[in-house]
Structure formats: C-alpha cells, structure tokens
Short mmCIF file of C-alpha atoms in Angstrom, two decimals:
data_model
loop_
_atom_site.label_atom_id
_atom_site.label_comp_id
_atom_site.label_asym_id
_atom_site.label_seq_id
_atom_site.Cartn_x
_atom_site.Cartn_y
_atom_site.Cartn_z
CA ASN C 1 181.66 163.77 123.80
CA ALA C 2 178.52 164.61 120.76
CA GLY C 3 178.61 161.19 119.69
CA VAL C 4 175.76 161.09 116.59
CA THR C 5 174.98 165.30 116.00
CA GLN C 6 171.76 165.86 114.10
CA THR C 7 169.96 169.62 112.29
CA PRO C 8 167.79 170.95 112.70
CA LYS C 9 166.20 169.24 115.55
CA PHE C 10 162.29 170.31 114.04
CA GLN C 11 161.68 172.05 110.97
CA VAL C 12 157.70 172.13 108.85
CA LEU C 13 157.83 172.12 105.03
CA LYS C 14 155.97 173.13 102.72
CA THR C 15 154.71 169.96 100.07
CA GLY C 16 156.67 169.99 97.08
CA GLN C 17 159.56 171.71 99.22
CA SER C 18 162.81 170.00 99.21
CA MET C 19 165.70 169.88 102.52
CA THR C 20 168.63 167.90 103.22
CA LEU C 21 169.15 166.63 107.77
CA GLN C 22 172.31 166.63 108.22
CA CYS C 23 174.19 163.81 110.66
CA ALA C 24 177.37 163.53 111.86
CA GLN C 25 179.51 161.23 114.28
CA ASP C 26 182.48 161.51 116.11
CA MET C 27 183.04 158.23 117.09
CA ASN C 28 184.73 156.69 114.23
CA HIS C 29 182.41 155.30 113.23
CA ASN C 30 182.54 152.82 110.01
CA SER C 31 179.00 152.47 109.29
CA MET C 32 175.89 155.58 108.64
CA TYR C 33 171.38 155.07 108.92
CA TRP C 34 168.60 156.79 108.41
CA TYR C 35 165.83 155.51 110.20
CA ARG C 36 162.15 156.95 110.26
CA GLN C 37 159.99 156.73 113.31
CA ASP C 38 156.10 156.88 112.89
CA PRO C 39 153.74 156.33 115.54
CA GLY C 40 152.53 152.07 115.47
CA MET C 41 155.70 151.33 113.23
CA GLY C 42 158.77 151.49 115.03
CA LEU C 43 161.97 151.95 113.25
CA ARG C 44 161.99 151.90 109.31
CA LEU C 45 164.52 152.43 107.96
CA ILE C 46 165.53 154.34 104.99
CA TYR C 47 169.37 153.93 103.70
CA TYR C 48 172.10 153.18 104.83
CA SER C 49 176.13 153.85 105.03
CA ALA C 50 178.39 150.46 105.06
CA SER C 51 181.46 152.01 104.92
CA GLU C 52 182.92 156.10 103.75
CA GLY C 53 181.84 155.84 99.82
CA THR C 54 179.35 153.37 99.36
CA THR C 55 175.32 153.60 100.42
CA ASP C 56 172.02 151.03 100.48
CA LYS C 57 168.47 151.00 100.33
CA GLY C 58 166.63 150.33 103.10
CA GLU C 59 163.17 148.86 104.15
CA VAL C 60 161.11 152.38 102.54
CA PRO C 61 164.04 154.16 99.89
CA ASN C 62 161.46 156.36 98.00
CA GLY C 63 161.30 160.47 97.72
CA TYR C 64 164.36 161.04 99.86
CA ASN C 65 168.97 160.41 98.77
CA VAL C 66 172.07 160.07 100.97
CA SER C 67 175.26 160.93 101.22
CA ARG C 68 178.05 160.37 102.93
CA LEU C 69 180.10 162.89 102.14
CA ASN C 70 183.38 161.01 104.13
CA LYS C 71 183.25 159.25 107.04
CA ARG C 72 181.66 161.88 109.92
CA GLU C 73 178.84 162.75 107.75
CA PHE C 74 175.49 161.32 106.71
CA SER C 75 172.57 163.05 104.33
CA LEU C 76 169.64 162.88 104.08
CA ARG C 77 167.76 164.86 101.29
CA LEU C 78 164.46 165.27 100.62
CA GLU C 79 163.71 167.14 97.31
CA SER C 80 159.93 167.01 96.47
CA ALA C 81 158.81 166.17 99.84
CA ALA C 82 154.85 164.69 101.26
CA PRO C 83 152.94 164.97 103.81
CA SER C 84 153.42 160.85 104.01
CA GLN C 85 156.85 161.57 104.96
CA THR C 86 155.57 163.94 108.17
CA SER C 87 157.36 161.74 110.74
CA VAL C 88 160.65 161.72 113.19
CA TYR C 89 164.07 160.55 111.30
CA PHE C 90 166.53 159.04 113.31
CA CYS C 91 170.44 159.25 112.23
CA ALA C 92 172.51 156.36 114.18
CA SER C 93 176.68 155.26 113.80
CA SER C 94 178.44 151.63 114.30
CA ARG C 95 181.23 150.73 114.71
CA GLY C 96 181.67 147.66 113.54
CA GLN C 97 180.38 146.69 109.40
CA GLY C 98 178.32 143.34 110.34
CA GLY C 99 174.82 143.62 111.88
CA ASP C 100 176.22 142.37 115.01
CA GLN C 101 176.93 145.96 116.55
CA PRO C 102 175.34 148.21 118.17
CA GLN C 103 173.89 151.27 116.77
CA HIS C 104 173.63 154.31 118.33
CA PHE C 105 171.22 157.26 117.80
CA GLY C 106 171.17 161.08 117.74
CA ASP C 107 168.52 162.73 119.16
CA GLY C 108 166.14 163.33 116.30
CA THR C 109 164.46 165.51 113.41
CA ARG C 110 160.64 165.88 114.17
CA LEU C 111 159.59 167.07 110.41
CA SER C 112 155.94 167.75 109.18
CA ILE C 113 154.97 168.19 105.35
CA LEU C 114 151.91 170.37 105.20
CA ARG B 1 154.92 137.59 110.04
CA LYS B 2 157.08 140.18 110.38
CA GLU B 3 161.21 139.70 111.05
CA VAL B 4 161.01 140.91 114.66
CA GLU B 5 157.86 140.78 116.64
CA GLN B 6 156.83 142.41 120.38
CA ASP B 7 153.71 142.91 122.46
CA PRO B 8 153.18 146.96 122.12
CA GLY B 9 151.59 146.63 125.45
CA PRO B 10 151.66 149.12 127.53
CA PHE B 11 152.50 146.86 130.11
CA ASN B 12 151.87 148.70 133.01
CA VAL B 13 153.29 147.81 137.03
CA PRO B 14 153.21 148.96 140.37
CA GLU B 15 156.74 150.02 141.56
CA GLY B 16 158.93 147.28 143.13
CA ALA B 17 157.31 144.73 140.57
CA THR B 18 159.77 142.48 138.75
CA VAL B 19 158.34 142.60 134.86
CA ALA B 20 158.56 140.25 132.24
CA PHE B 21 158.48 140.52 128.41
CA ASN B 22 160.01 138.77 125.36
CA CYS B 23 160.98 139.32 121.44
CA THR B 24 160.47 136.81 118.80
CA TYR B 25 162.21 136.89 115.65
CA SER B 26 161.46 135.02 112.28
CA ASN B 27 165.46 134.18 110.93
CA SER B 28 166.72 131.30 112.62
CA ALA B 29 170.48 132.97 111.69
CA SER B 30 170.03 136.15 113.42
CA GLN B 31 173.49 136.05 115.28
CA SER B 32 173.75 139.56 117.71
CA PHE B 33 170.71 140.82 119.08
CA PHE B 34 170.25 143.74 121.76
CA TRP B 35 168.07 145.98 124.06
CA TYR B 36 167.31 149.79 123.81
CA ARG B 37 165.27 151.86 125.87
CA GLN B 38 163.06 154.81 124.09
CA ASP B 39 161.76 157.38 126.52
CA CYS B 40 158.93 159.42 124.93
CA ARG B 41 159.81 162.09 122.31
CA LYS B 42 163.60 161.38 122.50
CA GLU B 43 165.83 159.03 120.94
CA PRO B 44 166.92 155.08 121.68
CA LYS B 45 169.25 154.47 123.39
CA LEU B 46 171.62 150.80 124.25
CA LEU B 47 170.61 149.34 127.68
CA MET B 48 172.18 145.94 126.68
CA SER B 49 173.37 143.10 124.26
CA VAL B 50 171.94 139.80 125.05
CA TYR B 51 174.75 136.77 124.64
CA SER B 52 173.87 133.46 124.53
CA SER B 53 175.18 132.58 128.25
CA GLY B 54 172.73 136.16 129.00
CA ASN B 55 172.97 139.00 130.83
CA GLU B 56 172.94 141.04 133.95
CA ASP B 57 173.65 144.57 134.67
CA GLY B 58 172.03 145.66 138.19
CA ARG B 59 168.08 145.00 137.86
CA PHE B 60 167.94 144.22 134.02
CA THR B 61 168.50 140.72 133.29
CA ALA B 62 168.33 139.58 129.43
CA GLN B 63 167.92 135.74 127.80
CA LEU B 64 168.30 134.51 124.83
CA ASN B 65 166.46 131.46 123.90
CA ARG B 66 167.75 130.14 120.50
CA ALA B 67 165.86 126.74 120.04
CA SER B 68 162.17 128.83 120.73
CA GLN B 69 163.80 132.42 118.59
CA TYR B 70 163.00 135.17 121.35
CA ILE B 71 165.53 137.47 123.50
CA SER B 72 163.78 138.10 126.57
CA LEU B 73 164.32 141.52 129.43
CA LEU B 74 163.65 141.24 133.30
CA ILE B 75 163.53 144.33 135.09
CA ARG B 76 163.58 143.94 138.85
CA ASP B 77 162.63 146.01 141.70
CA SER B 78 160.89 148.21 138.95
CA LYS B 79 162.01 151.68 139.50
CA LEU B 80 158.70 154.37 138.13
CA SER B 81 161.58 156.19 135.69
CA ASP B 82 161.54 152.75 134.05
CA SER B 83 158.47 153.68 131.87
CA ALA B 84 159.74 154.36 128.76
CA THR B 85 158.81 151.96 125.23
CA TYR B 86 161.84 149.28 125.56
CA LEU B 87 163.27 148.14 121.16
CA CYS B 88 164.47 144.86 120.58
CA ALA B 89 166.94 144.77 118.46
CA VAL B 90 168.01 141.60 116.37
CA GLY B 91 171.10 141.62 113.50
CA LEU B 92 173.21 138.82 111.47
CA ARG B 93 176.73 139.29 111.19
CA SER B 94 177.29 138.32 107.97
CA SER B 95 174.41 141.10 106.41
CA ALA B 96 175.94 144.20 105.68
CA SER B 97 175.69 146.52 108.47
CA LYS B 98 171.60 145.88 108.99
CA ILE B 99 169.81 145.72 112.60
CA ILE B 100 166.23 144.75 111.91
CA PHE B 101 164.70 147.19 115.10
CA GLY B 102 160.51 146.57 116.76
CA SER B 103 158.63 147.83 117.41
CA GLY B 104 158.33 148.00 121.36
CA THR B 105 157.28 147.18 124.50
CA ARG B 106 155.71 150.56 126.14
CA LEU B 107 155.85 149.64 129.82
CA SER B 108 154.42 152.11 132.91
CA ILE B 109 155.18 152.08 136.24
CA ARG B 110 152.53 153.50 138.40
CA PRO B 111 153.54 154.59 141.90
#
C-alpha cells in the first residue's frame, strides 16, 4: 500500500544544475500538489494539478515547472537550481478537486543546492 | 495577517497532562478543516478532519468555532509519542483544490 511515492529521497545539486523530482500516487486521486517546507515557513504550495491535464501556480512557483504526466504522476522540475531552493519538497494528492478533501503526503525529498 | 495562524510553541507538558492548541483562520467562507501531525524529518500525516459538530478520536478532540474563526485540538492523557508538530489546514470548497496550512505548533511531552 504505497500511497504517494517520491523520488529521490535526497539530492545535492550545484547552482545552475537542473533536476526533476518525481511523484506518483496509487490511490486514484484526481488532484496532486507540490509543496516546499522551510524552517519557520510552514508548507508553501508551489504548483498543483486539480485534475489530469491541468496545472496551476501556487504561492511560490518561480523557478519551478511541473508536468502532470498522467493521473498517477506529477513531476516538479528545477531548470537552474539556486541556493534559495534548498528545502524539503513534499508531493501530496487528494481525491477530489475541491478544497474540502484531505491531502495525503509522500515522505519528501531533501534537496540541497550548493 | 496570515490566512491560517498557529502559535509555534513549543508547548512543553508532562506526560499524562491535557494540552490544547488553537488555529485561527481569516477567511470566513472556509468550509473544511483538518489537523495533521508531523514528526521530525517526516511528512505530515492526517490526524483528523474537523466537523461542525466537533469530533473525537480516542484521546484527541477537535472543535470548530465558526463565530470566532478558529479550530482547536485537545489531547488528553498525553503520551511521549504525542511529541510532534501539529499543523492545521483550512480549505474552501469553491477554490480549485487549495488547502492552506498553518506553520504548525510544536508539542513536546516530557516524562
């Protein structure tokens, strides 16, 4: 019973490098989300996908791109990593498209940009 | 003013004590409310949804006060294993899938 799976778990990048964080859910959920969590800042929404084929910006989208590859998968790409993007990244999914559905989280990707 | 606010704590209480913390929200149209628990270096996990009539799950009780725009979480007979950060989350049914999370309240239970 995997739930939400994120890869990789840890990554160290140099400034300017690119990478893609992968996320997949096996709960047949419609909506998926990417958050970053920094000390004292709580969870901040980067991008979300209300349903397959749609994506929208969240609170802090600059420097990121996303792809909803299919209903199961939602990837987050850093085109040119910056030290300010050092953070813990969480992917989440929820059953419905409205804000009334609880979200289920993957176990996170710890990303360091040097 | 933040949309969802929590006292960051830490709340440091002895084992067996009762502890309660609140979470205030600014949007009066909010319709869904949740409490999450997050252990150190782990992902948030849904603890309970908060219903208008309040709800209880074992030692945990959640309440909603719409008039004053806050939700509360009460933990009775606290255990060492309750030490964690508790995040509240507030959503709008009319919005496109967005839930707003508070920054969390850190709880530490001492023996």
